[in-house]
Coordinates of C-alpha atoms in Angstrom, one line a residue:
M16 CA 31.8 -2.3 -13.0
D17 CA 31.4 -3.8 -16.4
S18 CA 28.2 -5.7 -15.6
F19 CA 26.5 -2.6 -14.2
N20 CA 27.3 -0.7 -17.2
D21 CA 25.6 -3.2 -19.2
V22 CA 22.5 -2.6 -17.2
L23 CA 22.8 1.0 -17.5
N24 CA 23.2 0.6 -21.3
A25 CA 20.2 -1.4 -21.6
A26 CA 18.3 1.2 -19.6
K27 CA 19.4 4.0 -22.0
E28 CA 18.2 1.7 -24.9
Y29 CA 14.7 1.6 -23.1
C30 CA 14.8 5.5 -22.6
K31 CA 15.9 5.9 -26.2
E32 CA 12.8 4.1 -27.6
R33 CA 10.6 6.9 -25.6
L34 CA 12.4 10.1 -26.4
V35 CA 13.3 11.9 -29.5
D36 CA 16.8 11.5 -30.6
A37 CA 17.8 15.2 -29.7
T38 CA 16.6 14.8 -26.2
Y39 CA 18.3 11.4 -25.6
N40 CA 21.6 12.4 -27.0
L41 CA 21.6 15.6 -24.8
Y42 CA 20.4 14.3 -21.5
I43 CA 20.4 10.5 -21.4
D44 CA 23.1 9.3 -23.5
G45 CA 26.1 10.8 -21.6
L46 CA 25.0 9.3 -18.2
E47 CA 27.6 7.0 -16.6
A48 CA 27.5 4.6 -13.9
V49 CA 29.1 5.6 -10.6
S50 CA 27.8 3.0 -7.9
F51 CA 25.1 0.6 -7.2
E52 CA 24.4 0.2 -3.6
G53 CA 22.9 -2.7 -1.8
S54 CA 20.1 -0.3 -0.5
G55 CA 18.8 -0.2 -3.8
K56 CA 20.3 3.2 -4.8
V57 CA 21.8 3.9 -8.3
V58 CA 24.3 6.6 -8.7
L59 CA 24.7 8.3 -12.0
A60 CA 27.3 10.8 -13.1
V61 CA 26.1 13.8 -15.3
R62 CA 28.2 16.1 -17.4
N63 CA 27.4 19.2 -15.9
D64 CA 25.0 21.1 -13.7
F65 CA 22.8 22.3 -16.2
I66 CA 22.1 18.9 -17.7
C67 CA 22.0 17.4 -14.1
T68 CA 19.0 19.7 -13.2
I69 CA 17.0 18.8 -16.4
V70 CA 17.5 15.2 -15.9
R71 CA 16.6 15.3 -12.2
D72 CA 13.5 17.4 -12.9
R73 CA 12.2 15.7 -16.2
Y74 CA 13.7 12.3 -16.8
T75 CA 14.3 10.7 -13.4
P76 CA 10.9 8.9 -13.6
L77 CA 12.0 7.5 -16.8
L78 CA 15.3 6.4 -15.7
K79 CA 13.8 4.6 -12.5
E80 CA 11.2 2.8 -14.9
A81 CA 14.1 1.5 -17.4
L82 CA 16.3 0.4 -14.5
A83 CA 13.5 -1.3 -12.8
A84 CA 12.7 -3.0 -16.3
M85 CA 16.3 -4.2 -16.4
L86 CA 16.8 -5.4 -12.9
G87 CA 13.4 -6.6 -11.9
F88 CA 13.0 -4.3 -9.0
E89 CA 12.7 -0.6 -8.1
V90 CA 15.7 1.6 -7.4
E91 CA 16.2 4.9 -6.3
V92 CA 18.4 7.2 -8.7
E93 CA 20.7 9.9 -7.5
L94 CA 22.5 12.1 -10.0
M95 CA 26.0 13.9 -9.3
V96 CA 28.4 16.0 -11.3
P97 CA 31.7 14.8 -10.1
A98 CA 35.0 16.6 -10.3
A99 CA 36.5 13.1 -10.8
A100 CA 34.7 9.8 -11.1
P101 CA 34.7 8.0 -7.7
A102 CA 36.1 4.4 -7.5
Q103 CA 33.4 1.7 -8.1
P104 CA 33.1 -1.7 -6.6
E105 CA 34.0 -4.7 -8.4
A106 CA 31.0 -6.8 -9.9
A107 CA 30.5 -10.2 -11.2
A108 CA 31.9 -11.3 -14.5
E109 CA 30.2 -9.7 -17.4
K110 CA 27.2 -11.4 -18.5
P111 CA 24.9 -10.4 -21.7
L112 CA 21.5 -9.2 -20.8
P113 CA 18.5 -10.9 -22.4
R114 CA 16.9 -9.5 -25.4
T115 CA 13.9 -7.2 -24.9
D116 CA 11.2 -6.0 -27.1
P117 CA 10.6 -2.4 -27.4
D118 CA 8.6 -2.0 -24.3
G119 CA 11.4 -3.6 -22.2
R120 CA 9.5 -7.0 -21.9
Y121 CA 11.8 -9.9 -21.8
D122 CA 11.6 -12.1 -24.8
F123 CA 7.6 -12.2 -25.0
N124 CA 7.5 -14.4 -27.9
F125 CA 6.0 -17.9 -28.4
E126 CA 9.3 -19.5 -28.0
N127 CA 9.7 -18.4 -24.5
F128 CA 6.2 -19.0 -23.3
I129 CA 6.1 -22.0 -21.2
K130 CA 3.2 -24.2 -21.8
G131 CA 1.4 -26.4 -19.3
P132 CA -2.0 -27.6 -18.5
S133 CA -3.1 -24.3 -17.1
N134 CA -2.3 -22.2 -20.4
Q135 CA -2.2 -24.9 -23.4
F136 CA -5.5 -24.0 -24.8
A137 CA -4.9 -20.0 -24.7
Y138 CA -1.5 -20.7 -26.1
A139 CA -2.8 -22.9 -29.1
A140 CA -5.4 -20.3 -29.7
A141 CA -3.1 -17.3 -29.7
Q142 CA -0.7 -19.3 -32.0
A143 CA -3.7 -20.0 -34.4
V144 CA -4.5 -16.3 -34.6
A145 CA -1.0 -15.3 -35.1
S146 CA -0.5 -17.9 -38.0
N147 CA -3.9 -16.9 -39.7
P148 CA -5.1 -13.5 -38.6
S149 CA -8.8 -13.1 -38.9
G150 CA -8.9 -16.6 -40.4
A151 CA -9.0 -18.6 -37.0
Y152 CA -10.8 -17.0 -34.1
N153 CA -12.1 -13.5 -34.2
P154 CA -12.3 -12.0 -31.6
L155 CA -9.9 -14.0 -29.5
F156 CA -10.8 -13.3 -25.9
I157 CA -8.2 -14.3 -23.2
Y158 CA -8.8 -13.9 -19.7
G159 CA -7.1 -14.8 -16.3
Q160 CA -5.8 -13.4 -13.2
S161 CA -3.0 -10.7 -13.3
G162 CA 0.5 -12.1 -13.8
L163 CA -0.3 -15.4 -15.6
G164 CA 1.0 -14.5 -19.3
K165 CA -2.0 -12.5 -21.1
T166 CA 0.3 -9.8 -22.0
H167 CA 3.1 -12.3 -23.1
L168 CA 0.6 -14.0 -25.4
L169 CA -0.7 -10.6 -26.6
T170 CA 2.8 -9.6 -27.5
A171 CA 3.7 -12.9 -29.0
I172 CA 1.0 -12.6 -31.3
Q173 CA 2.1 -9.0 -32.4
I174 CA 5.6 -10.2 -32.9
E175 CA 4.8 -13.2 -35.1
I176 CA 2.3 -11.3 -37.4
K177 CA 4.7 -8.6 -37.7
K178 CA 7.3 -11.1 -38.8
N179 CA 4.9 -12.7 -41.5
H180 CA 3.1 -9.6 -42.3
P181 CA 5.4 -6.8 -42.2
D182 CA 3.0 -4.4 -44.0
F183 CA 0.2 -4.9 -41.6
N184 CA -0.8 -2.1 -39.4
I185 CA -0.9 -3.5 -35.9
V186 CA -2.3 -1.5 -33.1
Y187 CA -1.4 -2.6 -29.4
V188 CA -3.0 -0.6 -26.5
D189 CA -4.0 -1.2 -23.0
C190 CA -7.8 0.0 -22.4
E191 CA -6.7 2.6 -19.8
K192 CA -4.6 4.4 -22.5
F193 CA -7.6 3.8 -24.8
T194 CA -10.0 5.4 -22.6
N195 CA -7.5 8.3 -21.8
E196 CA -7.0 8.9 -25.6
I197 CA -11.0 9.1 -25.9
I198 CA -11.1 11.6 -23.2
T199 CA -8.4 13.7 -24.7
A200 CA -10.0 13.5 -28.3
I201 CA -13.3 14.6 -26.9
R202 CA -11.9 17.6 -25.2
E203 CA -9.6 18.6 -28.0
G204 CA -12.0 18.0 -30.8
S205 CA -9.8 15.5 -32.4
T206 CA -12.2 12.5 -32.3
E207 CA -11.7 11.8 -36.2
Q208 CA -8.0 11.4 -35.8
F209 CA -8.6 9.0 -32.9
R210 CA -10.9 6.9 -35.0
L211 CA -8.5 6.9 -37.8
K212 CA -5.9 5.5 -35.7
Y213 CA -7.7 2.5 -34.4
R214 CA -10.2 1.9 -37.3
A215 CA -7.3 1.7 -39.8
A216 CA -5.7 -1.3 -38.2
D217 CA -5.3 -4.6 -39.6
V218 CA -4.8 -6.2 -36.2
L219 CA -6.0 -4.5 -32.9
L220 CA -4.7 -6.0 -29.6
V221 CA -6.2 -4.7 -26.5
D222 CA -4.9 -5.6 -23.0
D223 CA -6.9 -5.2 -19.8
I224 CA -10.3 -4.7 -21.5
Q225 CA -12.0 -4.8 -18.2
F226 CA -11.2 -1.3 -17.8
I227 CA -13.9 -0.4 -20.2
A228 CA -16.6 -1.2 -17.7
G229 CA -18.8 1.7 -17.0
K230 CA -17.2 4.1 -19.4
E231 CA -20.0 5.0 -21.6
S232 CA -18.1 7.2 -24.0
T233 CA -15.2 4.5 -24.3
Q234 CA -17.7 1.6 -24.8
E235 CA -19.6 3.7 -27.4
E236 CA -16.3 4.5 -29.4
F237 CA -15.1 0.8 -28.9
F238 CA -18.4 -0.6 -30.2
H239 CA -18.1 1.3 -33.5
T240 CA -14.4 0.5 -33.8
F241 CA -14.8 -3.3 -33.1
N242 CA -17.9 -3.3 -35.7
T243 CA -15.7 -1.4 -38.2
L244 CA -12.7 -3.7 -38.0
H245 CA -14.6 -7.0 -37.5
N246 CA -16.8 -6.1 -40.6
A247 CA -13.5 -5.5 -42.7
G248 CA -12.2 -8.8 -41.8
K249 CA -9.4 -7.3 -39.4
Q250 CA -8.2 -9.4 -36.4
I251 CA -9.1 -8.4 -32.8
V252 CA -7.6 -9.9 -29.7
L253 CA -8.8 -8.8 -26.2
A254 CA -7.4 -9.7 -22.8
S255 CA -9.0 -9.4 -19.5
D256 CA -8.8 -10.3 -16.0
R257 CA -12.3 -11.8 -16.1
P258 CA -14.5 -13.3 -18.7
A259 CA -16.9 -10.9 -20.4
K260 CA -20.0 -12.1 -18.6
E261 CA -18.3 -11.0 -15.2
I262 CA -17.8 -7.4 -16.3
K263 CA -20.8 -6.3 -14.8
S264 CA -21.1 -2.7 -16.3
L265 CA -20.4 -4.0 -19.8
E266 CA -22.9 -3.1 -22.3
E267 CA -24.8 -6.3 -23.7
R268 CA -24.0 -5.4 -27.1
L269 CA -20.2 -5.4 -26.3
R270 CA -20.4 -8.3 -24.2
T271 CA -22.2 -10.5 -27.2
R272 CA -19.4 -9.3 -29.5
F273 CA -16.5 -10.2 -27.1
E274 CA -18.1 -13.6 -27.1
W275 CA -18.5 -14.0 -31.1
G276 CA -15.1 -15.7 -31.3
L277 CA -13.3 -17.9 -28.9
T278 CA -12.9 -17.4 -25.3
A279 CA -9.6 -19.0 -23.7
D280 CA -8.7 -18.8 -20.0
I281 CA -5.4 -19.1 -18.2
Q282 CA -5.4 -20.6 -14.7
P283 CA -2.3 -20.4 -12.3
P284 CA 0.5 -22.8 -13.4
D285 CA 1.3 -26.2 -11.7
F286 CA 4.4 -27.0 -10.0
E287 CA 6.2 -28.5 -13.0
T288 CA 5.3 -25.5 -15.1
R289 CA 6.5 -23.1 -12.5
V290 CA 9.9 -24.8 -12.3
A291 CA 10.1 -24.9 -16.0
I292 CA 9.4 -20.9 -16.1
I293 CA 12.1 -20.4 -13.6
R294 CA 14.6 -22.4 -15.6
R295 CA 13.7 -20.7 -18.8
K296 CA 13.9 -17.3 -17.2
A297 CA 17.3 -18.1 -15.8
E298 CA 18.4 -19.3 -19.2
L299 CA 17.6 -15.9 -20.6
F300 CA 19.8 -14.4 -18.1
H301 CA 22.7 -17.0 -18.8
L302 CA 22.2 -17.6 -14.9
E303 CA 22.7 -21.1 -13.6
I304 CA 20.1 -21.9 -10.8
P305 CA 20.5 -25.2 -9.0
D306 CA 17.5 -27.5 -8.8
D307 CA 17.0 -27.1 -5.3
V308 CA 16.7 -23.5 -5.7
A309 CA 14.4 -23.6 -8.6
E310 CA 12.0 -26.0 -6.7
F311 CA 12.2 -23.8 -3.5
I312 CA 11.0 -20.8 -5.4
A313 CA 8.2 -22.9 -7.2
N314 CA 7.0 -24.4 -3.9
H315 CA 6.8 -20.6 -2.4
L316 CA 5.5 -18.6 -5.3
K317 CA 2.3 -20.4 -6.7
N318 CA -0.1 -17.9 -8.2
N319 CA 1.8 -15.4 -10.3
I320 CA 4.3 -15.9 -13.1
R321 CA 5.6 -12.2 -12.6
Q322 CA 6.5 -13.2 -9.1
L323 CA 8.7 -16.2 -10.5
E324 CA 10.2 -14.0 -13.1
G325 CA 10.9 -11.4 -10.2
A326 CA 12.7 -13.7 -8.2
V327 CA 14.9 -14.8 -11.0
K328 CA 15.6 -11.2 -11.9
K329 CA 16.5 -10.6 -8.2
L330 CA 18.8 -13.7 -8.0
N331 CA 20.4 -12.4 -11.2
A332 CA 20.8 -9.0 -9.9
Y333 CA 22.7 -10.3 -6.7
Y334 CA 25.0 -12.4 -9.0
M335 CA 25.6 -9.7 -11.7
L336 CA 26.1 -6.8 -9.5
E337 CA 27.6 -8.4 -6.1
G338 CA 28.9 -11.7 -7.3
I339 CA 26.5 -13.8 -4.9
Q340 CA 25.6 -17.1 -6.1
P341 CA 22.0 -18.4 -6.3
V342 CA 21.8 -20.5 -3.4
I343 CA 18.7 -21.4 -1.1
G344 CA 19.5 -18.7 1.5
V345 CA 19.8 -16.0 -1.2
A346 CA 16.4 -17.3 -2.7
Q347 CA 14.9 -16.9 0.6
N348 CA 15.8 -13.3 0.8
A349 CA 14.8 -12.7 -2.8
I350 CA 11.2 -14.3 -2.3
K351 CA 10.9 -12.3 1.0
D352 CA 11.5 -9.1 -0.8
I353 CA 9.2 -9.9 -3.6
L354 CA 6.4 -11.0 -1.4
N355 CA 6.7 -7.8 0.6
E356 CA 6.6 -5.9 -2.9
T357 CA 3.5 -7.7 -4.2
Q358 CA 1.4 -7.8 -1.1
P359 CA -1.7 -5.6 -1.6
V360 CA -0.7 -2.1 -0.6
P361 CA -3.0 0.9 0.3
V362 CA -4.3 2.0 -3.0
T363 CA -3.4 5.6 -3.6
I364 CA -6.1 8.1 -3.6
E365 CA -4.9 9.4 -7.1
K366 CA -5.6 5.9 -8.5
I367 CA -9.1 5.8 -7.1
I368 CA -9.8 9.3 -8.4
G369 CA -8.2 8.7 -11.8
E370 CA -10.3 5.6 -12.4
V371 CA -13.6 7.3 -11.3
G372 CA -12.7 10.3 -13.5
R373 CA -12.5 8.2 -16.4
T374 CA -15.7 6.3 -15.8
Y375 CA -17.5 9.6 -15.7
N376 CA -15.3 11.6 -18.1
V377 CA -14.3 14.3 -15.5
S378 CA -10.7 15.3 -14.5
P379 CA -9.4 14.5 -11.0
A380 CA -9.1 18.2 -10.4
E381 CA -13.0 18.6 -11.0
I382 CA -13.8 15.8 -8.5
R383 CA -11.5 17.4 -5.9
G384 CA -13.0 20.9 -6.6
M385 CA -16.0 22.8 -5.7
R386 CA -18.0 22.6 -9.0
R387 CA -21.4 20.8 -8.3
T388 CA -22.6 19.9 -11.9
A389 CA -24.7 16.9 -11.7
N390 CA -22.0 14.7 -13.4
I391 CA -19.2 16.1 -11.2
S392 CA -21.1 15.6 -8.1
S393 CA -21.9 11.9 -9.0
A394 CA -18.2 11.4 -9.7
R395 CA -17.3 12.9 -6.5
Q396 CA -19.7 10.9 -4.3
T397 CA -18.6 7.8 -6.2
A398 CA -15.0 8.5 -5.5
I399 CA -15.6 9.1 -1.9
Y400 CA -17.4 6.0 -1.5
V401 CA -14.8 4.0 -3.2
V402 CA -11.9 5.6 -1.0
R403 CA -13.7 4.9 2.1
E404 CA -14.5 1.2 1.0
I405 CA -11.0 0.3 -0.2
T406 CA -8.9 2.4 2.2
G407 CA -11.1 2.6 5.3
M408 CA -9.7 6.3 5.9
S409 CA -11.6 8.3 8.6
M410 CA -14.2 10.8 7.4
E411 CA -11.9 13.7 8.4
D412 CA -8.9 12.5 6.3
I413 CA -11.3 11.9 3.3
G414 CA -12.5 15.2 3.6
K415 CA -9.0 16.5 3.5
E416 CA -8.2 14.7 0.2
F417 CA -11.5 16.0 -1.3
G418 CA -10.8 19.7 -1.2
G419 CA -10.9 20.3 2.6
R420 CA -14.5 19.2 3.0
D421 CA -15.8 18.8 6.5
H422 CA -17.1 15.7 8.1
S423 CA -20.7 16.2 7.6
T424 CA -20.2 16.5 3.9
I425 CA -18.3 13.3 3.7
V426 CA -21.0 11.6 5.7
Y427 CA -23.8 13.1 3.6
S428 CA -22.0 11.8 0.5
L429 CA -21.6 8.2 1.6
K430 CA -25.3 8.0 2.7
A431 CA -26.4 9.5 -0.7
L432 CA -24.3 7.1 -2.6
E433 CA -25.4 4.0 -0.5
S434 CA -29.1 5.2 -0.9
N435 CA -28.6 5.3 -4.6
L436 CA -26.8 1.8 -4.7
E437 CA -29.9 0.2 -3.4
N438 CA -32.1 1.6 -6.0
D439 CA -29.9 1.7 -9.0
R440 CA -28.6 -1.6 -10.4
H441 CA -26.4 0.1 -13.0
L442 CA -24.8 2.3 -10.5
K443 CA -24.0 -0.7 -8.3
E444 CA -22.5 -2.7 -11.0
T445 CA -20.4 0.3 -12.2
V446 CA -19.1 0.9 -8.5
E447 CA -18.2 -2.7 -8.3
D448 CA -16.2 -2.5 -11.6
I449 CA -14.4 0.5 -10.4
I450 CA -13.3 -1.2 -7.2
K451 CA -12.2 -4.3 -9.0
N452 CA -10.4 -2.3 -11.6
V453 CA -8.6 -0.2 -9.0
R454 CA -7.4 -3.3 -7.0
T455 CA -6.2 -5.2 -10.2

């Protein structure tokens, strides 16, 4: 069971980065591996009933997240307090896990970024910024579809600048977190602390900047943060799933600033680059993948680097935990699982309401509730429309999700919103951006 112990130890380190020492030492450090089942269930032993209850209630989501980061796929976690540790199955020979950065991302540095015609320009621009912060391109705006390496480049810039300028204050944030922090700061009256955090940065890296679309408070704060940093000669790097001109409900003053520096796009990799990515990921796992297997994967996963990485992680897990060699038949199963996992799935109501709530600066509870202030009613109508547009749910089912409202109320909300869309260009652009962000 040594190999699975390595996985668990790496997962524990992932948790340790996210917990205070006392919490980690009491609840996570003592976990022991019991078994890993082919169905994707991990069984862990806990010292006593008290700790088992706390871990199950509070820390199971973090454990699942950590194990998924190590294995490359989701698992279920079961906790037990054994009288005696059960027998554990044999696993493949012990192999070192790849190094990870503090966020659990596998070697997201420049050395491990596989270059090709589809990303060479963005890679060169990122390197230039990393080697000469504020002296090359400011801002640098990188865009491309999900899973093509934007986050890798942002992390690589962070790592390189930190290495060369250890005294720099580097702030890395995704735009959703940035928005949530603004909302919290406004509600708690702590906007000065929020501003100090971001406006004191020497380097600001923002991922998924498209989520700023339509959010007036977020755009206002980011505009002033951008100006403060840019005027002080600080480096700004932004990543988006689309160019600034296609973020429809983005204020013009921000759009122009995003285009002040250099814009670089990343396209899906060609076949040779996909094969190189597969081989490099396998090297990080110390996993030998035959050429025919690498080419088979590259021929079937064409548009998303995360899928390629996921396939290699899956093959590594098969070998590491069950001793199954990476051959074509195993690769077929791995790809089938990955394609099933990454196909569009019904977007949860919570995700839609959360995105609408951030856009209108209201809480999900207010959207579902009965208050009828103008802003809450507008957010509610928008959320109902987006739910109908994306999920195709029936009026009755939508009504149940929104506080038990009846069919006629949902119909009225949809008609009112549709009428407003015809006459309000800004609202139309905001709704279109919400839908794109939810589907990202």
